[in-house]
CSV table of C-alpha atoms and ligand atoms in Angstrom, one decimal:
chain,number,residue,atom,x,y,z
A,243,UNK,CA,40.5,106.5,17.3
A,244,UNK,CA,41.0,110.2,18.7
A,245,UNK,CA,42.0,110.9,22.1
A,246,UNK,CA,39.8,111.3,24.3
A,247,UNK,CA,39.2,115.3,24.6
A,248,UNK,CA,39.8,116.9,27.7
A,249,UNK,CA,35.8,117.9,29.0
A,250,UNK,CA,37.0,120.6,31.3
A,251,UNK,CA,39.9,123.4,31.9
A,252,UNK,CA,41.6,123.2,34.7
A,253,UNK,CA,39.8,124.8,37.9
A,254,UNK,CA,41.7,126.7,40.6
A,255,UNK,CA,40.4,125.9,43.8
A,256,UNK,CA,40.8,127.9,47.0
A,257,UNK,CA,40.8,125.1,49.4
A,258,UNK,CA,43.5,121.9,48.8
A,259,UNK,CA,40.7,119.4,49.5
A,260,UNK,CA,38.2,117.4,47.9
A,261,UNK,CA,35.8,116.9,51.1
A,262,UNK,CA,36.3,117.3,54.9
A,263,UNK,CA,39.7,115.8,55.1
A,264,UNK,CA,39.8,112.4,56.8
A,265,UNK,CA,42.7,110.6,57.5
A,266,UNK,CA,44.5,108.9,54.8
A,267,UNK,CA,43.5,104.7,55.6
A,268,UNK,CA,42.4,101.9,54.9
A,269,UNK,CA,42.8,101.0,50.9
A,270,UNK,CA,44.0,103.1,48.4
A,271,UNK,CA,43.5,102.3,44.4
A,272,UNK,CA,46.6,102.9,42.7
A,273,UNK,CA,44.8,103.3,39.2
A,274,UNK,CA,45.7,102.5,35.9
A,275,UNK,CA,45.8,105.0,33.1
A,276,UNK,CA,43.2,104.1,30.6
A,277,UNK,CA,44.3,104.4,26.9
A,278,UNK,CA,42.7,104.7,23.5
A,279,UNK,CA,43.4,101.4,21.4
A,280,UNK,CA,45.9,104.0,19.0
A,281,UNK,CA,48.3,104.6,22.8
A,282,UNK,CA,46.8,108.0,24.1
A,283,UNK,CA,45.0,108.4,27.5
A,284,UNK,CA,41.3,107.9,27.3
A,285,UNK,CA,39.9,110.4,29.9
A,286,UNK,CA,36.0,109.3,29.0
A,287,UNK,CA,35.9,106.6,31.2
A,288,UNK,CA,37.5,107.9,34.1
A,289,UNK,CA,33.8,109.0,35.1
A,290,UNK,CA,32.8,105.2,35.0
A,291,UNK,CA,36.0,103.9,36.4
A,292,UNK,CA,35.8,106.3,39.9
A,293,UNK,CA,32.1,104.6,39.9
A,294,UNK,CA,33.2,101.4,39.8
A,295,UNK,CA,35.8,101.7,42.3
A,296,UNK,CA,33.2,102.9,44.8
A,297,UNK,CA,30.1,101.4,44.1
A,298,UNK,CA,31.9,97.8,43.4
A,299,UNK,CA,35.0,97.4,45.2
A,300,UNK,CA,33.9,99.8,48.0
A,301,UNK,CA,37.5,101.7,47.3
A,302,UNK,CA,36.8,105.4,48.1
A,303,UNK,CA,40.7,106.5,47.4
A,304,UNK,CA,43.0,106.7,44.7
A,305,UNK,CA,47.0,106.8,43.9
A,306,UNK,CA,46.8,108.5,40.5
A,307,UNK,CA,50.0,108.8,37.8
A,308,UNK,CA,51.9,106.3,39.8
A,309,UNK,CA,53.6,103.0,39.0
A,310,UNK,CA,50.6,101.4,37.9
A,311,UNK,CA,49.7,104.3,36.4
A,312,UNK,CA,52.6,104.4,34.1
A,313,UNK,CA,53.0,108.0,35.4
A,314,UNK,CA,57.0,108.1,34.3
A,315,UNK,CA,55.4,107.4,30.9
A,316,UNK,CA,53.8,110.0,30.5
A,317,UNK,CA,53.7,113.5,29.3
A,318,UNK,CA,53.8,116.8,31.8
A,319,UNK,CA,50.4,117.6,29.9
A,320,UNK,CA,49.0,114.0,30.1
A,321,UNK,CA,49.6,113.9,33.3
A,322,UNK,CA,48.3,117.1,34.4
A,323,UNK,CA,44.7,116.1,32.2
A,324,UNK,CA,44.8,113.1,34.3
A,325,UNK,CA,45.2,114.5,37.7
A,326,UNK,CA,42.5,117.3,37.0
A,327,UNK,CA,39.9,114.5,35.7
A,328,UNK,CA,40.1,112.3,38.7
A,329,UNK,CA,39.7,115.1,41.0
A,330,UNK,CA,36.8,116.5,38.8
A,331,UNK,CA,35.4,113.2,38.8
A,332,UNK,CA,36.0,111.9,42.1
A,333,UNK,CA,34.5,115.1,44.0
A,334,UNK,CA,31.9,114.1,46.4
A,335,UNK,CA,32.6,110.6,45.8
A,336,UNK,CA,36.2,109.7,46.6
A,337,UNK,CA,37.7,110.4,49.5
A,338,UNK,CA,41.1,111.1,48.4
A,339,UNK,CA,42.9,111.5,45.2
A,340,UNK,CA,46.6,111.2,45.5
A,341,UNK,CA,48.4,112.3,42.6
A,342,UNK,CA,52.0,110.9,42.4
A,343,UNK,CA,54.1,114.3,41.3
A,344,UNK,CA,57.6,112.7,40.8
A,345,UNK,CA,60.1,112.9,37.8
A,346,UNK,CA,64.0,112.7,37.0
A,347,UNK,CA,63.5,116.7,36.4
A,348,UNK,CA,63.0,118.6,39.7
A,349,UNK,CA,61.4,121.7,37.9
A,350,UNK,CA,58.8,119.6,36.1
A,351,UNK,CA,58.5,117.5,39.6
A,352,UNK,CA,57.9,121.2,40.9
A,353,UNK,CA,55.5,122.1,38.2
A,354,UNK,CA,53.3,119.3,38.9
A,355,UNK,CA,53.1,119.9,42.4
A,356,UNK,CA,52.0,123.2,41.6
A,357,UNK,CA,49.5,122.1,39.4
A,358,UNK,CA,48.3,119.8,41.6
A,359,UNK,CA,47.9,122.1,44.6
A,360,UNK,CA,45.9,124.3,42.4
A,361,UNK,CA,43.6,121.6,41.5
A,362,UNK,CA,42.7,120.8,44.6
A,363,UNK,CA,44.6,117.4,45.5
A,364,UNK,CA,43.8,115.7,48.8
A,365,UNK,CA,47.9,114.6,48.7
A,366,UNK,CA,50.9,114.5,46.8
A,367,UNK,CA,53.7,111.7,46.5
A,368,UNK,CA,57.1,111.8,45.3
A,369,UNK,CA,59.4,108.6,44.5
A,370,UNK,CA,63.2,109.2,44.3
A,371,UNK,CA,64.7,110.3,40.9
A,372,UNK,CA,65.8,106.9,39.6
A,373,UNK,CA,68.7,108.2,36.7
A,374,UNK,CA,70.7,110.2,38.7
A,375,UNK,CA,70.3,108.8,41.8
A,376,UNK,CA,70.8,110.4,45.6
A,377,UNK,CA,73.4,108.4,46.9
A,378,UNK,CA,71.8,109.2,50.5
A,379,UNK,CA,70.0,110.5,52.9
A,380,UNK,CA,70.4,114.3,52.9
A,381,UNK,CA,70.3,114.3,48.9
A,382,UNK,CA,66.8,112.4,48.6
A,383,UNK,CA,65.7,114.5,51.4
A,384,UNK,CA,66.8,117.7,49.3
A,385,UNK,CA,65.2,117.1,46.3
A,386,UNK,CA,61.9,115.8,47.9
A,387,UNK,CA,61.9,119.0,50.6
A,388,UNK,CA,62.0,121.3,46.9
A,389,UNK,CA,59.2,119.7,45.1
A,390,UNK,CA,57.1,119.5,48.8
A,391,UNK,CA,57.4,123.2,49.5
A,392,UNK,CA,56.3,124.2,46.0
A,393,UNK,CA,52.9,122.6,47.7
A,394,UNK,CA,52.8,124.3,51.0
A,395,UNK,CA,49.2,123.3,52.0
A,396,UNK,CA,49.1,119.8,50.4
A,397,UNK,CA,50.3,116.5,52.6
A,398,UNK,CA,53.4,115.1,51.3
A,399,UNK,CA,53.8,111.6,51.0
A,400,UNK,CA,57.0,109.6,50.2
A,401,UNK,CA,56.5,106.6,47.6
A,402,UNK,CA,59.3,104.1,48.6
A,403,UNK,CA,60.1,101.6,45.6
A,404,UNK,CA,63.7,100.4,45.6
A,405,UNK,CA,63.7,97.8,43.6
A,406,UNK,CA,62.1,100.1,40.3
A,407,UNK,CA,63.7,103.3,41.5
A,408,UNK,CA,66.9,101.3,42.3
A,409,UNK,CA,67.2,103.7,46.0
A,410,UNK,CA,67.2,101.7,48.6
A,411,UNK,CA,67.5,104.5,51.7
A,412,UNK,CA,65.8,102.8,54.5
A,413,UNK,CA,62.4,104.8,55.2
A,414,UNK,CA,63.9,104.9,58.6
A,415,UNK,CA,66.4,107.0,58.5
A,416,UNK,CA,64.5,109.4,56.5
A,417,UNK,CA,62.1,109.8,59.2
A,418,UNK,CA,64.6,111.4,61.9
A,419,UNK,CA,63.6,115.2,61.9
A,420,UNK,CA,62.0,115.6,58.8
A,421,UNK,CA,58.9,117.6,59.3
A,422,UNK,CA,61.3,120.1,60.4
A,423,UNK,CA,62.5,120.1,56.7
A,424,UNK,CA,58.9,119.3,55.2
A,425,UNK,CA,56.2,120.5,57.1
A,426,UNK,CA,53.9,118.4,54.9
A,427,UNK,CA,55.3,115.6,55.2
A,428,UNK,CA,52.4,113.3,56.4
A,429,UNK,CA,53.8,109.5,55.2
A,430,UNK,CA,55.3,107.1,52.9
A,431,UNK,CA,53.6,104.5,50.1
A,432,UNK,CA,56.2,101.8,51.2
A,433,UNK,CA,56.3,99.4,48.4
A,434,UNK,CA,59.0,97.2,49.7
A,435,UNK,CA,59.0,93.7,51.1
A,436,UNK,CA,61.4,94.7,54.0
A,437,UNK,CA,59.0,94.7,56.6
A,438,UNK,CA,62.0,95.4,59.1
A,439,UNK,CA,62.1,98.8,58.0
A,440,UNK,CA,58.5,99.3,58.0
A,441,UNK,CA,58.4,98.3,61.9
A,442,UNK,CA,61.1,101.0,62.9
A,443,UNK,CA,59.0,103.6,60.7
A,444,UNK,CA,56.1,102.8,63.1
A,445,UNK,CA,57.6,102.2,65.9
A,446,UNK,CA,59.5,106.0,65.8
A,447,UNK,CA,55.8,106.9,64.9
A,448,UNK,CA,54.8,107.3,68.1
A,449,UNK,CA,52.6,110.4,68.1
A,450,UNK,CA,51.0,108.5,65.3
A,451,UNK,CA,51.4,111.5,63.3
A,452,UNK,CA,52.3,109.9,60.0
A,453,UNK,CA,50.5,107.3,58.0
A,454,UNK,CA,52.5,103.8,56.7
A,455,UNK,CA,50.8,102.7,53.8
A,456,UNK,CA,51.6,99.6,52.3
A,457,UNK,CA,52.3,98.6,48.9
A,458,UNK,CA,53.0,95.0,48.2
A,459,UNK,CA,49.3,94.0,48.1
A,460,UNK,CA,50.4,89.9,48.4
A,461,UNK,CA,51.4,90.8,52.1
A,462,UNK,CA,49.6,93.5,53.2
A,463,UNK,CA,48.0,91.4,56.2
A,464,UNK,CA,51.4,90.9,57.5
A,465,UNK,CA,52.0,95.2,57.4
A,466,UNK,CA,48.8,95.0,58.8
A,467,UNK,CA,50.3,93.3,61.8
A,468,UNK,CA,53.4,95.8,62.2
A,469,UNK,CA,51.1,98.6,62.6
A,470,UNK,CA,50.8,99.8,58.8
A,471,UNK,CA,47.6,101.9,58.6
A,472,UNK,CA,46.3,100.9,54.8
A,473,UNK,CA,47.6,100.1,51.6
A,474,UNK,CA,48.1,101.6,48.1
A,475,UNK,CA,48.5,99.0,45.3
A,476,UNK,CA,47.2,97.9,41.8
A,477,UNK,CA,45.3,94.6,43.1
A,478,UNK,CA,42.8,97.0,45.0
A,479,UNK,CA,41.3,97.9,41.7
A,480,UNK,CA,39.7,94.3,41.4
A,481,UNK,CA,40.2,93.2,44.7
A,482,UNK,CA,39.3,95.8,46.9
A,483,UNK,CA,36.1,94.2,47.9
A,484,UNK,CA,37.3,91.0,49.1
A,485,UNK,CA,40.7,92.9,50.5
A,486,UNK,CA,38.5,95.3,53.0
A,487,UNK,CA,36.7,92.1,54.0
A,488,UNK,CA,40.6,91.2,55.2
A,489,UNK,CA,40.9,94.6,56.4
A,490,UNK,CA,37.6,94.0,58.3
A,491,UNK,CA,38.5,90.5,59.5
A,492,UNK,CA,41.9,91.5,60.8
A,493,UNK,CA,40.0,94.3,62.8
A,494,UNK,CA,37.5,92.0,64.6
A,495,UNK,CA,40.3,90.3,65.0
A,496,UNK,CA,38.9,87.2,63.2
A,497,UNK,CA,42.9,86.3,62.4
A,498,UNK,CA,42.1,83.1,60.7
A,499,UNK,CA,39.3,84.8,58.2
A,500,UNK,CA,41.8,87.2,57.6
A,501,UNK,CA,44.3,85.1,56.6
A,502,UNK,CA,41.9,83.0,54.3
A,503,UNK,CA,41.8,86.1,52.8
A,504,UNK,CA,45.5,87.2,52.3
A,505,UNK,CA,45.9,82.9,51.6
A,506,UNK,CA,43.8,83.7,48.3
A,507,UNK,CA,44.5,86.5,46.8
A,508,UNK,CA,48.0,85.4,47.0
A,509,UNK,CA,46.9,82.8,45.3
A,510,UNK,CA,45.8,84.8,42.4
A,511,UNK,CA,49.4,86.6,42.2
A,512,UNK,CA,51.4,83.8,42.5
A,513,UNK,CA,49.6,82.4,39.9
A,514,UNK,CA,49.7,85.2,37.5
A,515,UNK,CA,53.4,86.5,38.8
A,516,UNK,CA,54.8,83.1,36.9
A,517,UNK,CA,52.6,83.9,34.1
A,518,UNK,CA,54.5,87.2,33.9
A,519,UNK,CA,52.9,89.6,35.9
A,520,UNK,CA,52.8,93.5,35.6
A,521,UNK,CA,51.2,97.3,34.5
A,522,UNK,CA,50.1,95.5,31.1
A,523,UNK,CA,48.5,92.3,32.8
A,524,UNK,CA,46.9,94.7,35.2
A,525,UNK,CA,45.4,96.6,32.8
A,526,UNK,CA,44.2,93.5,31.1
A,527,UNK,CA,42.8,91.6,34.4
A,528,UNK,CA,41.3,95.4,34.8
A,529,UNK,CA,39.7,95.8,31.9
A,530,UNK,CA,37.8,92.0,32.4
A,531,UNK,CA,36.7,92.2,36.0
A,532,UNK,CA,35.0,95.7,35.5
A,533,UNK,CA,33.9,95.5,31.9
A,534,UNK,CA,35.9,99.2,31.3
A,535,UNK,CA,38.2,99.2,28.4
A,536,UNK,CA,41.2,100.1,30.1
A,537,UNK,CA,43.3,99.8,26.5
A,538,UNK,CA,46.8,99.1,25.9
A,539,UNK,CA,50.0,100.0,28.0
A,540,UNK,CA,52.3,102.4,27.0
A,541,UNK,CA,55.8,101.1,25.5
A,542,UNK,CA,58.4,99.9,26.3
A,543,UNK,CA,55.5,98.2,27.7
A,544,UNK,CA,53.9,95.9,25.5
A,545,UNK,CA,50.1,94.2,25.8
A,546,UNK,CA,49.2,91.0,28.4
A,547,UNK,CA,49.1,88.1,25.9
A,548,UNK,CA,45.2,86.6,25.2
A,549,UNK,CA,46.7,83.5,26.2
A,550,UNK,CA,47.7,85.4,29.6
A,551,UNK,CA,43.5,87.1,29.7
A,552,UNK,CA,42.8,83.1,29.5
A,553,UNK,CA,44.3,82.0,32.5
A,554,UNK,CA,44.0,84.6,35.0
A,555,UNK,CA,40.2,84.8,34.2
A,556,UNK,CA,39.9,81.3,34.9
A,557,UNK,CA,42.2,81.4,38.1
A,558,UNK,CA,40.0,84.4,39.1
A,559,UNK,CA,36.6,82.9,38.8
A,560,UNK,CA,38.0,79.3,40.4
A,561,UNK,CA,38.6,81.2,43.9
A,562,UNK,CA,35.9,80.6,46.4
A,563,UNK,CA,36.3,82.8,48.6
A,564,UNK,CA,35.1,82.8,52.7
A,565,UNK,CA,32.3,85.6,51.9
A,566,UNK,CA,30.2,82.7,49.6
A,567,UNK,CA,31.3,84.8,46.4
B,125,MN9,C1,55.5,97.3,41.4
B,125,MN9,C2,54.0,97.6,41.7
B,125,MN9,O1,53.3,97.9,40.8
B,125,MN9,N1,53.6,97.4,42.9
B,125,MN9,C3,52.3,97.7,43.3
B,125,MN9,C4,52.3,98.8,44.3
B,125,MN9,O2,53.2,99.3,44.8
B,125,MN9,C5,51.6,96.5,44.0
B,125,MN9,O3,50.2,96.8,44.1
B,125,MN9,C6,51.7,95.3,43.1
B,125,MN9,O4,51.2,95.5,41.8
B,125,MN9,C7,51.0,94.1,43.7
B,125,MN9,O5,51.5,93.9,45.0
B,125,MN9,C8,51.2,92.8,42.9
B,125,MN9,O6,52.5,92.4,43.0
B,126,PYR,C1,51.1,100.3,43.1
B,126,PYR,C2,51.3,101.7,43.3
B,126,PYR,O1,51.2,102.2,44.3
B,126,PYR,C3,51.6,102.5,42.2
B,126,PYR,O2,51.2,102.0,41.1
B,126,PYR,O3,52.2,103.5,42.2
């Protein structure tokens, strides 16, 4: 099969925004890249996939070209398609598109950033360079401060993953004086389970002036509880509906609905996590729960086994959940 043709050129926007600009909260869909069967990005059901996301899971923002994205995988080109076709697509109907600009190059870090300006992102986010790595503080803050500035009107957003990118700066320390260095700097996707860190973050947040969102989706309700303001992760794609009811619970506060909540969707990871549990088996648990053919990873990663499809679908439909579903 061909790839999927790109339907549009890319459109220069005067205003860096998709709608009004509301505050980044609440949950945040860190998609997956659909592919062709043959490996290359499908960009035809992107239209259908930023439906679904609304209409079913009630998910009105996206993380696009990240992890779970396989946004490392990819080409400058592919990724730039893919950024333009979620923004084209999710105008008037997503809230925010987030498109995850980092690479081991800073100039094609910088490119993207550009490009993503001129498209008319709602936000871009940067993860450390993982090769070469900045051995602290003043060296992440360098390289992130070059890629931010080529996107003077965009919010910047830090995407803490230590244990894939291998830095493990505590978000804290970052934090001291840094919109003096990046003026755009509105937050950090903190994908680590050290929720000690996350507290100082908000706790020095005290103007409230950046957004914590939260990225280990099997313990968000505990982020929750330190003061984290949403949540970007790859469960939010099939989940999303049942994780705002948690969202919506902890709010009330109905603490023990909430919990139910968090209780069975970590259910469903834990499960699947000891089946082997990644971008691949996402893409597979994906493509069943919304009927879009989200197509094979990208090497080095390889497809979810059918014997892998088997059980989470079963472990899936076996959850009763508190809403009846
Ligand atoms: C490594 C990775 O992809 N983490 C995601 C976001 O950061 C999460 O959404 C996880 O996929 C999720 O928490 C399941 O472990
Ligand atoms: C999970 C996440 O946030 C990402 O895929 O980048």
């Amino acid at each position: 099969m061909k790839a999927a043709r790109r339907p549009h050129s890319p459109r220069v926007e005067k205003e860096s925004s998709m709608t009004p600009r509301k505050k980044l909260e609440g949950l945040v869909a860190a998609t997956v890249t659909p592919m062709t069967p043959d490996g290359q990005i499908n960009l035809s059901v992107i239209h259908q996939y930023v439906d679904y996301l609304v209409s079913e899971q009630n998910v009105k923002n996206v993380f696009v070209n990240g992890t779970t994205g396989e946004g490392l995988s990819l080409s400058i080109q592919e990724r730039k398609q893919l950024a333009e076709e979620w923004i084209c697509q999710g105008k008037n109907k997503l809230d925010h598109v987030i498109i995850h600009v980092g690479a081991l190059s800073l100039p094609e870090s910088q490119e993207l950033a550009r490009h993503a300006a001129a498209i008319g992102a709602s936000g871009i986010a940067v993860m450390a360079p993982f090769f070469f790595k900045p051995t602290n503080k003043d060296e992440l803050i360098a390289f992130l401060q070059k890629v931010a500035s080529e996107a003077p009107a965009v919010p910047f957003y830090y995407y803490h993953i230590p244990h894939l990118t291998g830095v493990k700066i505590h978000v804290e320390e970052l934090l001291d004086g840094i919109k003096k260095q990046i003026p755009t700097f509105q937050g950090v996707k903190f994908s680590d389970t050290d929720l000690l860190d996350l507290a100082q973050c908000i706790s020095k947040n005290e103007s409230k002036q950046f957004a914590f969102l939260y990225g280990v989706d099997e313990q968000l309700l505990s982020a929750l509880a330190i003061g984290a303001n949403g949540a970007v992760g790859s469960t939010f794609n099939y989940l999303g509906r049942k994780t705002n009811l948690m969202l919506q619970a902890f709010a009330k506060p109905d603490l023990p609905l909430a919990q139910k909540y968090q209780f069975l969707t970590g259910e469903f990871l834990n499960f699947v996590i000891k089946l082997g549990f990644g971008v691949a088996q996402t893409k597979a648990v994906m493509t069943f729960v919304s009927g879009i053919p989200m197509g094979p990873p990208r090497l080095p990663l390889v497809n979810a086994s059918e014997e892998f499809i088997i059980k989470a679908k079963a472990k899936l439909d076996g959850i009763v959940w508190p809403d009846g579903d």
